[in-house]
Short mmCIF file of C-alpha atoms and ligand atoms in Angstrom, two decimals:
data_model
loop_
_atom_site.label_atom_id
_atom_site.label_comp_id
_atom_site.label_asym_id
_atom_site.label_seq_id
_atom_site.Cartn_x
_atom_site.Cartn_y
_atom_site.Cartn_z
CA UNK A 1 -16.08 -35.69 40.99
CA UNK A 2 -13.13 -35.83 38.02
CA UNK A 3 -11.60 -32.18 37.78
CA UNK A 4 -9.26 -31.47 34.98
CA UNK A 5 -7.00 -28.63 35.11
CA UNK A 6 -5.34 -28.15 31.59
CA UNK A 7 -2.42 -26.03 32.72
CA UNK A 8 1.26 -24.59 30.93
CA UNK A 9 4.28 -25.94 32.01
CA UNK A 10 6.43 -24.03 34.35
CA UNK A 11 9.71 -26.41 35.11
CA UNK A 12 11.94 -24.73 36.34
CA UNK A 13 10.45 -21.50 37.45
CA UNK A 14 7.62 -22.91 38.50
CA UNK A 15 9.69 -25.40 40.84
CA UNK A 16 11.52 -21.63 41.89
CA UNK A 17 8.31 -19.47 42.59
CA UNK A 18 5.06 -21.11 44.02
CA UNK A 19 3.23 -18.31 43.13
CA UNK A 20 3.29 -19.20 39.77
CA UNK A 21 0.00 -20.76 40.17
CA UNK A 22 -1.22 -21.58 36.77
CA UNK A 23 1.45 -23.79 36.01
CA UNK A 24 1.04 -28.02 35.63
CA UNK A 25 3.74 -27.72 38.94
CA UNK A 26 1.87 -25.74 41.07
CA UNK A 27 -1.75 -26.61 39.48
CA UNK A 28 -3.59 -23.50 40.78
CA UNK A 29 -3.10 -24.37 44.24
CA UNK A 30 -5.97 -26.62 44.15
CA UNK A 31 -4.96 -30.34 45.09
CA UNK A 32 -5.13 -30.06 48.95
CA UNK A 33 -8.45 -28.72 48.51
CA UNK A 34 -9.94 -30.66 45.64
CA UNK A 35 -8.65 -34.09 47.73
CA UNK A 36 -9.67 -33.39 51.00
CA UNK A 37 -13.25 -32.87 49.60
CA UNK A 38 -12.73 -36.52 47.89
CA UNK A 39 -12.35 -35.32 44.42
CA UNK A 40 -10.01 -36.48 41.30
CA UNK A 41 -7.60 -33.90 40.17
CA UNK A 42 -5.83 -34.27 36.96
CA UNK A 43 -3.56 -31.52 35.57
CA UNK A 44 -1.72 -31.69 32.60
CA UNK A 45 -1.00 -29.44 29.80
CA UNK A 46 -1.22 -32.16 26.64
CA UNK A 47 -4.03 -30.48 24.76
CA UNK A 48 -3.11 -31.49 21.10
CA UNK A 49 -4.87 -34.29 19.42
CA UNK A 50 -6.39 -37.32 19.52
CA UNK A 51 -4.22 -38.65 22.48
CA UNK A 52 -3.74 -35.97 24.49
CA UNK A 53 -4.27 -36.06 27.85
CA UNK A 54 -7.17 -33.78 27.46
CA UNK A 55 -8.88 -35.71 24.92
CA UNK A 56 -8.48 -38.76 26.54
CA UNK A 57 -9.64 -37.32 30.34
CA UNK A 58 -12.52 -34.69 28.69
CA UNK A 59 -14.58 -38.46 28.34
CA UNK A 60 -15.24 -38.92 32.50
CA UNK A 61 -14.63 -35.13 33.27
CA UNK A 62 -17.12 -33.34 35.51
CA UNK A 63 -15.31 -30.18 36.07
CA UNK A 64 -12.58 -28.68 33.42
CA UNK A 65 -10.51 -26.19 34.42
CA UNK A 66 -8.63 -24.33 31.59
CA UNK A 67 -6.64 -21.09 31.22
CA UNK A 68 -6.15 -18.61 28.22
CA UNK A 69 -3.04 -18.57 28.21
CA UNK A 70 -2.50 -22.32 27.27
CA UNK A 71 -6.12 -22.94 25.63
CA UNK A 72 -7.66 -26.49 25.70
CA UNK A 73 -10.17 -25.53 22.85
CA UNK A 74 -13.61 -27.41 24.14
CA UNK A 75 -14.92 -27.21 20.70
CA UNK A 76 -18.47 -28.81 19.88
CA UNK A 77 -17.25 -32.56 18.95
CA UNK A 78 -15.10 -32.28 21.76
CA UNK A 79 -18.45 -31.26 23.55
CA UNK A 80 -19.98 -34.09 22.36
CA UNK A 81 -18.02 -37.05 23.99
CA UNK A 82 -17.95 -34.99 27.53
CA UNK A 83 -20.66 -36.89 28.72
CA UNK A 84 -20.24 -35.82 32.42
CA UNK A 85 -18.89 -32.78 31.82
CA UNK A 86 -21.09 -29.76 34.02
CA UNK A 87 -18.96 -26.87 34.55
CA UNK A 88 -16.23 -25.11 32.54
CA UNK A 89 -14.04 -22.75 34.59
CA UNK A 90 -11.46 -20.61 33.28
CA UNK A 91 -8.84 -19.55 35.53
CA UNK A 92 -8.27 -15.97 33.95
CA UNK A 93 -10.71 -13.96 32.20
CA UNK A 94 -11.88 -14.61 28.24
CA UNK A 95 -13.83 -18.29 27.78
CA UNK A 96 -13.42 -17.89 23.72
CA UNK A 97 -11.86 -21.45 23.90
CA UNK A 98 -15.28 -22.67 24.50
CA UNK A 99 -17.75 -23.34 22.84
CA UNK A 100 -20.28 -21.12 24.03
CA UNK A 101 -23.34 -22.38 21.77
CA UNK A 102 -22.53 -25.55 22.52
CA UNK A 103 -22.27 -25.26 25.52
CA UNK A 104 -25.69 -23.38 26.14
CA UNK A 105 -27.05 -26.57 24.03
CA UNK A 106 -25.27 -29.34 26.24
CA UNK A 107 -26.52 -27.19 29.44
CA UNK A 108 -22.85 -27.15 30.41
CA UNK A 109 -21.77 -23.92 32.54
CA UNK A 110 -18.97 -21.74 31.73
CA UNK A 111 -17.46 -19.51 34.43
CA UNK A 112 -14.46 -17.18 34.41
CA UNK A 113 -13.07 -15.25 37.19
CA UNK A 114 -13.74 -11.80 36.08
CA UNK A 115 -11.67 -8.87 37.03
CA UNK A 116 -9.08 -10.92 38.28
CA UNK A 117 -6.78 -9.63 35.92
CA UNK A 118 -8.00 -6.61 34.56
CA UNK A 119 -5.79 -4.04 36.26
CA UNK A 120 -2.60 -6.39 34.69
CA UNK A 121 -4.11 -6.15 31.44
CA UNK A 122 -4.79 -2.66 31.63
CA UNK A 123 -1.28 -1.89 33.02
CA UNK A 124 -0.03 -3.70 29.68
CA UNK A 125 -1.99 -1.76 27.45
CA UNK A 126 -0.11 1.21 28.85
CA UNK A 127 3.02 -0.31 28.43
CA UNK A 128 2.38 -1.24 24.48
CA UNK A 129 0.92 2.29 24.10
CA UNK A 130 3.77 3.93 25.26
CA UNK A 131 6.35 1.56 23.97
CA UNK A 132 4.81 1.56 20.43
CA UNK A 133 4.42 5.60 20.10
CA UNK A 134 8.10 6.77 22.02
CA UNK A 135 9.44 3.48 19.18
CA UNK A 136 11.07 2.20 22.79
CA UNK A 137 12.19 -1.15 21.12
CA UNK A 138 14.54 0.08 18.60
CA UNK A 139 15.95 2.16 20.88
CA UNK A 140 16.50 -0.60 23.33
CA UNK A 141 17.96 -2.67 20.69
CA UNK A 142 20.26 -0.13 20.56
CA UNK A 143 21.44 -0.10 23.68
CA UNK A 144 22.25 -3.95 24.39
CA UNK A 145 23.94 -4.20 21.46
CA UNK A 146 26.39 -1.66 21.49
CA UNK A 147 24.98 0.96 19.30
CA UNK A 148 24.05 4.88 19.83
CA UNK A 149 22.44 6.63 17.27
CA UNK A 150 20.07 8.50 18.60
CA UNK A 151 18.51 9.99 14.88
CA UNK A 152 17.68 6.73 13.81
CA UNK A 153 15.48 6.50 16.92
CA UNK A 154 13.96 9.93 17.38
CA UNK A 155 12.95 9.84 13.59
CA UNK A 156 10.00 8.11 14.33
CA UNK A 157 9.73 8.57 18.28
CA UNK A 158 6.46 10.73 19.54
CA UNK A 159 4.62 11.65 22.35
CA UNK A 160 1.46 10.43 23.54
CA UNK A 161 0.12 13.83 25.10
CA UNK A 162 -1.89 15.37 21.77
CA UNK A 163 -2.58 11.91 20.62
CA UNK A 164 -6.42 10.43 19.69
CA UNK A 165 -6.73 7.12 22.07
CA UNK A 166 -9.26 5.20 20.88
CA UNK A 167 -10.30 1.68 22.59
CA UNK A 168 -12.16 -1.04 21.14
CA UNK A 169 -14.18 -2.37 23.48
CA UNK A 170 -15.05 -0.56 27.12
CA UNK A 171 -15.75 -3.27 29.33
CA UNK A 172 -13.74 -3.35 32.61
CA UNK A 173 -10.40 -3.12 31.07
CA UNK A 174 -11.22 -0.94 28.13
CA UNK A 175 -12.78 1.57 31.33
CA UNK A 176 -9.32 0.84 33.53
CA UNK A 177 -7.16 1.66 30.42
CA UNK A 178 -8.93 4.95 29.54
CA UNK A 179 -8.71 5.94 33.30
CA UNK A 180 -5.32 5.29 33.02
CA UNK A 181 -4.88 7.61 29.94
CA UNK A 182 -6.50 10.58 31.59
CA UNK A 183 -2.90 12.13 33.01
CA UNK A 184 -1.40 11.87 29.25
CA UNK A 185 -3.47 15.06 28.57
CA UNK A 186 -4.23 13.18 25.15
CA UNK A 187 -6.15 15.47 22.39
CA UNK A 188 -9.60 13.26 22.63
CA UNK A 189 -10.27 9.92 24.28
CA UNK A 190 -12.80 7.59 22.23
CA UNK A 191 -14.57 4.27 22.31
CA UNK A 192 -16.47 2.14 20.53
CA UNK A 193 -19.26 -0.54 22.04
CA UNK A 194 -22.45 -1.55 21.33
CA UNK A 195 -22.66 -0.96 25.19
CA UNK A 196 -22.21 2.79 26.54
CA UNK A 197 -20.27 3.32 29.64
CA UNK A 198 -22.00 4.44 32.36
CA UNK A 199 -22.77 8.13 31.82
CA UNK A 200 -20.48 9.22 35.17
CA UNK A 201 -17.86 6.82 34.30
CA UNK A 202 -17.83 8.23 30.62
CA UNK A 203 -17.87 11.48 31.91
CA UNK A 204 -15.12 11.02 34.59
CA UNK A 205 -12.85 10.14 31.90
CA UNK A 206 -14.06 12.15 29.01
CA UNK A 207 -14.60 9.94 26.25
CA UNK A 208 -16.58 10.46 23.45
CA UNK A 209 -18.39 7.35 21.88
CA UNK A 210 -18.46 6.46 18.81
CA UNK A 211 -20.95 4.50 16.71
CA UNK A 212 -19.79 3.86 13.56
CA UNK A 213 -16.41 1.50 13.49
CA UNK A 214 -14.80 3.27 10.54
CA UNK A 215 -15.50 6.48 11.81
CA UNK A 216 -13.76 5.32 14.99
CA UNK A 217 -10.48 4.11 13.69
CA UNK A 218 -10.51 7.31 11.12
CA UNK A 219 -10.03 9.55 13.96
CA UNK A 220 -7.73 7.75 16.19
CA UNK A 221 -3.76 7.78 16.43
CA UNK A 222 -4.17 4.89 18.77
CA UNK A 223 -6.45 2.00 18.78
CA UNK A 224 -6.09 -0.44 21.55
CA UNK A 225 -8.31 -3.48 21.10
CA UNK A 226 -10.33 -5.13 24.47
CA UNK A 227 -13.24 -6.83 23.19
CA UNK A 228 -13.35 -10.55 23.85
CA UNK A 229 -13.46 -12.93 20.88
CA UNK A 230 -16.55 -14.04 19.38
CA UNK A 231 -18.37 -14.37 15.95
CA UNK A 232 -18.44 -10.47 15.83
CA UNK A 233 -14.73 -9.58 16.48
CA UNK A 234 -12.86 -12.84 14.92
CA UNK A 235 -11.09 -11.55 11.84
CA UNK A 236 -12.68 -7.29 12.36
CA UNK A 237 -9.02 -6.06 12.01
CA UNK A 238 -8.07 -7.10 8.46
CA UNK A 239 -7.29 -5.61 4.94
CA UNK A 240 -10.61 -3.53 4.39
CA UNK A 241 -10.97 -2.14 8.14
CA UNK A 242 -6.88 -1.15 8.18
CA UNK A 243 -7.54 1.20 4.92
CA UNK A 244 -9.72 3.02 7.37
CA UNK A 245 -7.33 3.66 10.00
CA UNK A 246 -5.59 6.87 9.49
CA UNK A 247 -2.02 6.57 7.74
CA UNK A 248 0.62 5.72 10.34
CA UNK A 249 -1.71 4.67 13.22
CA UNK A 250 -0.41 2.12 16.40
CA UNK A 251 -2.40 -1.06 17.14
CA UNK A 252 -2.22 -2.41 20.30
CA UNK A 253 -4.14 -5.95 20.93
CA UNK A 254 -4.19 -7.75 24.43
CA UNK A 255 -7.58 -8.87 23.54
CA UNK A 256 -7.23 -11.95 21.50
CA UNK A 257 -5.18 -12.64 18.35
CA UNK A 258 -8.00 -13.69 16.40
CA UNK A 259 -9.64 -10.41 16.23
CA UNK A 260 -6.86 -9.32 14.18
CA UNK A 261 -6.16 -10.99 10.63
CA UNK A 262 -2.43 -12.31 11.33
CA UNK A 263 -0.85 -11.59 7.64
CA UNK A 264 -3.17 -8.21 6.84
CA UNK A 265 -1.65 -6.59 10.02
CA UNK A 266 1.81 -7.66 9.29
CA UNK A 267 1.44 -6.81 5.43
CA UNK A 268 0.36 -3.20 7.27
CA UNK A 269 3.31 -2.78 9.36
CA UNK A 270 6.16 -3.49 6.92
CA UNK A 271 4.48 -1.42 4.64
CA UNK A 272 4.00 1.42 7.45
CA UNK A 273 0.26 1.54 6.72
CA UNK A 274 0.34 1.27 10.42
CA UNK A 275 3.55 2.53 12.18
CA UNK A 276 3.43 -0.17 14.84
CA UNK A 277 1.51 -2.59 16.08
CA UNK A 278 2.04 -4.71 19.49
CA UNK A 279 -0.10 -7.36 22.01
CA UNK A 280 0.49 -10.72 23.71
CA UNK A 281 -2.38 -12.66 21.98
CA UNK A 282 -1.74 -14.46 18.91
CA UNK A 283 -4.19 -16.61 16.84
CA UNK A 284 -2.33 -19.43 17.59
CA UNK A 285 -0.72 -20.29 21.34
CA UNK A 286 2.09 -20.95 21.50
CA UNK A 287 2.80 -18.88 18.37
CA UNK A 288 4.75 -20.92 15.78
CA UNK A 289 8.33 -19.90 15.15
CA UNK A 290 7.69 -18.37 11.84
CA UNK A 291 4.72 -16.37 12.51
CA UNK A 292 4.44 -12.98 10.66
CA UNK A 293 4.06 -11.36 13.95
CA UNK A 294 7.26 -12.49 15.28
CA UNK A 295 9.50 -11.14 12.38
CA UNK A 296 7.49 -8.02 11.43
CA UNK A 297 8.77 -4.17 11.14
CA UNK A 298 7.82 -1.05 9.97
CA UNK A 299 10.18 0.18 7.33
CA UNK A 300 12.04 2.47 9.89
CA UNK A 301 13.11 -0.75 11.97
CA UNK A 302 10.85 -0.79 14.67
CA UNK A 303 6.77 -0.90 15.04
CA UNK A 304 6.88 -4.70 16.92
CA UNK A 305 5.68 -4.74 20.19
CA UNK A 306 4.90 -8.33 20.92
CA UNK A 307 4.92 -10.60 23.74
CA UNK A 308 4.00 -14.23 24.65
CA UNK A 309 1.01 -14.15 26.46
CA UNK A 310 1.90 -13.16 29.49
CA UNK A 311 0.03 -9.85 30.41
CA UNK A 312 -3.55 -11.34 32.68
CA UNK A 313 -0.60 -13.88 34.34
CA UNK A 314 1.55 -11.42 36.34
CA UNK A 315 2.39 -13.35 39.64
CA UNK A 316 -0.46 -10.77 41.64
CA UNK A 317 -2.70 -11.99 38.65
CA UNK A 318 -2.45 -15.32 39.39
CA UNK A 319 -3.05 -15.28 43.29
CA UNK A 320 -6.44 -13.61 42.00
CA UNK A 321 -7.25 -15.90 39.52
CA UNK A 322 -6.65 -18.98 41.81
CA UNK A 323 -8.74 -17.83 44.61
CA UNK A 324 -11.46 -17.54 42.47
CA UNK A 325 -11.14 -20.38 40.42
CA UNK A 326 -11.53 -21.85 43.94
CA UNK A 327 -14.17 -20.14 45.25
CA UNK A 328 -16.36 -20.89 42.06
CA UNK A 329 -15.78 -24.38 42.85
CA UNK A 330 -16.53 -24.09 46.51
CA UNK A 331 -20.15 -22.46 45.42
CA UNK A 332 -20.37 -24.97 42.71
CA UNK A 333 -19.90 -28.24 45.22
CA UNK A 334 -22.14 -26.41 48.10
CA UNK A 335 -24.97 -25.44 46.02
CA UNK A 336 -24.34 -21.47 46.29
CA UNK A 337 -24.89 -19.10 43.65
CA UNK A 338 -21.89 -17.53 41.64
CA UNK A 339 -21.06 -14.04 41.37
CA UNK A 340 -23.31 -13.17 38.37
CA UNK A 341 -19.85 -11.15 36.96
CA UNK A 342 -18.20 -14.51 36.77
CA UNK A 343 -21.15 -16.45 34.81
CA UNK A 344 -20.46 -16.30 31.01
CA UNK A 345 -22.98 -19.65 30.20
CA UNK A 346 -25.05 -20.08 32.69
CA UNK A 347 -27.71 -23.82 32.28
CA UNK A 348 -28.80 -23.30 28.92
CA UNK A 349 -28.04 -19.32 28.29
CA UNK A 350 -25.83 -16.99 27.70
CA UNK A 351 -25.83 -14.84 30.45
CA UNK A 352 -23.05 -12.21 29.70
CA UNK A 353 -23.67 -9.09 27.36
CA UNK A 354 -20.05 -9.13 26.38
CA UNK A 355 -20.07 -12.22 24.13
CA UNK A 356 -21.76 -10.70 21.12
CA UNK A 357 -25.53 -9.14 20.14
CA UNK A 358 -26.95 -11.64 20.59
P1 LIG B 1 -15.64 -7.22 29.66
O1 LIG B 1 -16.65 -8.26 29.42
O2 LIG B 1 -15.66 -6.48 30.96
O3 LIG B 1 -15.69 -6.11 28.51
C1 LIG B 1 -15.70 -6.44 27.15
C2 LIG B 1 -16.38 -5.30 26.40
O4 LIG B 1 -16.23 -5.56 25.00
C3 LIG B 1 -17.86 -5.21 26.70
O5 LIG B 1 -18.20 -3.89 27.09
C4 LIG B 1 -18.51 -5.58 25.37
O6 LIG B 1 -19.75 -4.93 25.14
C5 LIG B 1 -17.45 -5.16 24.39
N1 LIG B 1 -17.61 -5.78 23.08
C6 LIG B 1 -17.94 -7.05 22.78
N2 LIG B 1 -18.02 -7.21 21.46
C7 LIG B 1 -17.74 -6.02 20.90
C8 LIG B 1 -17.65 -5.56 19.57
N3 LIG B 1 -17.94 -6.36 18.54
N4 LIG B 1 -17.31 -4.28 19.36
C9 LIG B 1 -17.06 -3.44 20.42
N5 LIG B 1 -17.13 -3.83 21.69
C10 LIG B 1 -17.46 -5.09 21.94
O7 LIG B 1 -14.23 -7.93 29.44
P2 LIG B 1 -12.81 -7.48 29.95
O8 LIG B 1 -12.57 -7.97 31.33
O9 LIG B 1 -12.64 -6.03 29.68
O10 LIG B 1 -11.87 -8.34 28.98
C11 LIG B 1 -11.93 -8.17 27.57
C12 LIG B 1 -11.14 -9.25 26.90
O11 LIG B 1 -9.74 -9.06 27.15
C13 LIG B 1 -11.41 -10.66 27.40
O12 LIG B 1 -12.57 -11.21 26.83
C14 LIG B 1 -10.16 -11.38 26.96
O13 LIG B 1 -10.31 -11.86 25.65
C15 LIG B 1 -9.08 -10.31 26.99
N6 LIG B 1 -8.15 -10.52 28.10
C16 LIG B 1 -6.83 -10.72 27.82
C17 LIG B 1 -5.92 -11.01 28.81
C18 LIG B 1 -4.47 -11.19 28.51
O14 LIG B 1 -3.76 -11.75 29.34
N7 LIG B 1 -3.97 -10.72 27.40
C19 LIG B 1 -6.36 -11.15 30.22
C20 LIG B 1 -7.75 -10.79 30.43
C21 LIG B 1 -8.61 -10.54 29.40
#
């Protein structure tokens, strides 16, 4: 069978560290494998346009391999002239770049390796939380370049303990990151999800649900979005839903960039309708030099959190997310069933709950 594996490059680093799996260099680890069981491999990360290498190899592709963080977006025309194609894995978790309509038409399966990097996410979330409320990048800022003025700094510095935590989303790494806020001692933990947590996990960490989405971001000083993309989240955060979030709030977003309108949350950070806001995803990947998100503050000089996307591809990540990009191949080519966690499309359906009401 043709695999394609549409990978970042890594050059130098990735030449450096071999662990940095989900680079073009060290193509997920998969060659040795994929050639000793007679396969094609072909990784490359030209994705753009009508002669990319992805356009050109999609034709005679049986297997594509993609990640998030360097999207081949398999869109329906795309779709359309894969006329082998059978199997879409994502190395990583979040299979927005798909087409998942079109891919339940075509009968073509999309997999992810769920989990793999839920914990790094999760651990990132913290990070932006914390980063965001104690205004850590001014402060840094500071520091490198010579200054000391501490005023300017703890003017609009806080703590987290006493705070209303509020995630969007409470799959596994909306769960791990309210776990992880238990120890702040925060004033109220909420979430919002069409699905419920599990009563003891809910319980365990003491959130309250809540139904109503501008209800929800009324009552929290912290919203930390970890829904995946789909036609119910693209564009939720904009203009109308921000005038609902109370004055001053931080948004944190490791979820996808899309979910947030780009120029509505930058308009609300320079304007300090929202004190800060900070995430790896951005709507579009690699984010273009002039990007709002790059460039925006709050009107105190800090607020701006962001990151490439970098926080599901920590090196541990990326030993996860290789094995199990392998071992979904391994059950695909010997006829065993996946691990239902990992199936997002399965032959014609949509078998995860996470993709929308659908
Ligand atoms: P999950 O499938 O375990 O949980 C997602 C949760 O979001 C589900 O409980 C689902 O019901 C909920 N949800 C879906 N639509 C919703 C909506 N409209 N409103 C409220 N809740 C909604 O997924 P997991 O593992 O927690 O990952 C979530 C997302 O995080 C991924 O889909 C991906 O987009 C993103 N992600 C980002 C990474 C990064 O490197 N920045 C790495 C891994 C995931």
């Amino acid at each position: 069978m043709k695999v394609l594996a549409i990978l970042y490059n890594g050059f130098k680093a990735a030449k450096a560290e071999p662990r940095l799996l989900g680079t073009v260099e060290n193509e997920l680890g998969l060659r040795a494998y994929l050639e000793s069981q007679g396969h094609e491999y072909i990784v490359t990360s030209s994705k753009e346009g009508p002669d990319s290498d992805f356009q050109k190899h999609i034709a005679d592709t049986d297997i594509l391999i993609t990640t998030p963080f360097h999207p081949g977006y398999l869109t329906k025309e795309l779709m359309a002239k894969a006329k082998n194609l059978k199997v879409c894995v994502t190395a990583g978790v979040g299979s927005d770049h798909v087409d998942l309509n079109a891919a339940v038409e075509r009968k073509i399966q999309v997999l992810e390796v769920s989990g793999s990097n839920v914990v790094s996410v999760a651990e990132q979330v913290m990070m932006s939380i914390l980063l965001l409320v104690r205004n850590f990048v001014p402060a840094h800022e500071q520091a490198v370049s010579g200054n000391w003025q501490v005023s300017d700094i703890a003017r609009n510095a806080f703590d987290l303990e006493g705070k209303v935590v509020g995630t969007l989303g409470a799959g596994r790494i909306g769960h791990r990151v309210l776990q992880r806020l238990v120890p702040f001692n925060t004033k109220e933990l909420l979430y919002f999800d069409y699905k419920g947590l599990p009563k003891e996990a809910e319980q365990a960490v003491g959130a309250r649900r809540v139904e109503d989405l501008k209800e929800f971001v009324s009552q929290c000083d912290v919203v930390t979005v970890n829904a995946p993309l789909h036609e119910g989240t693209k564009g939720l955060i904009n203009k109308d839903l921000l005038q609902h979030f109370k004055p001053g709030a931080w948004l944190v977003n490791t979820a996808r960039g899309a979910i947030c309108n780009a120029d509505d949350v930058a308009a609300a950070v320079k304007s300090g309708q929202l004190r800060g806001y900070a995430g790896d995803v951005w709507n579009q990947q690699p984010a273009p030099a002039d990007h709002p998100w790059r460039s925006m503050r709050n009107p105190l000089g800090g607020g701006n959190g962001m990151t490439p996307h970098y926080s599901g591809t920590t090196l541990d990540a990326q030993t996860r997310y290789a094995e199990g990009t392998k071992q979904i191949l391994q059950n695909y080519f010997e006829g065993k069933p996946q691990d239902p966690g990992n199936v997002i499309v399965g032959v014609g359906k949509i078998e995860s709950a996470s993709y929308g009401q659908r």
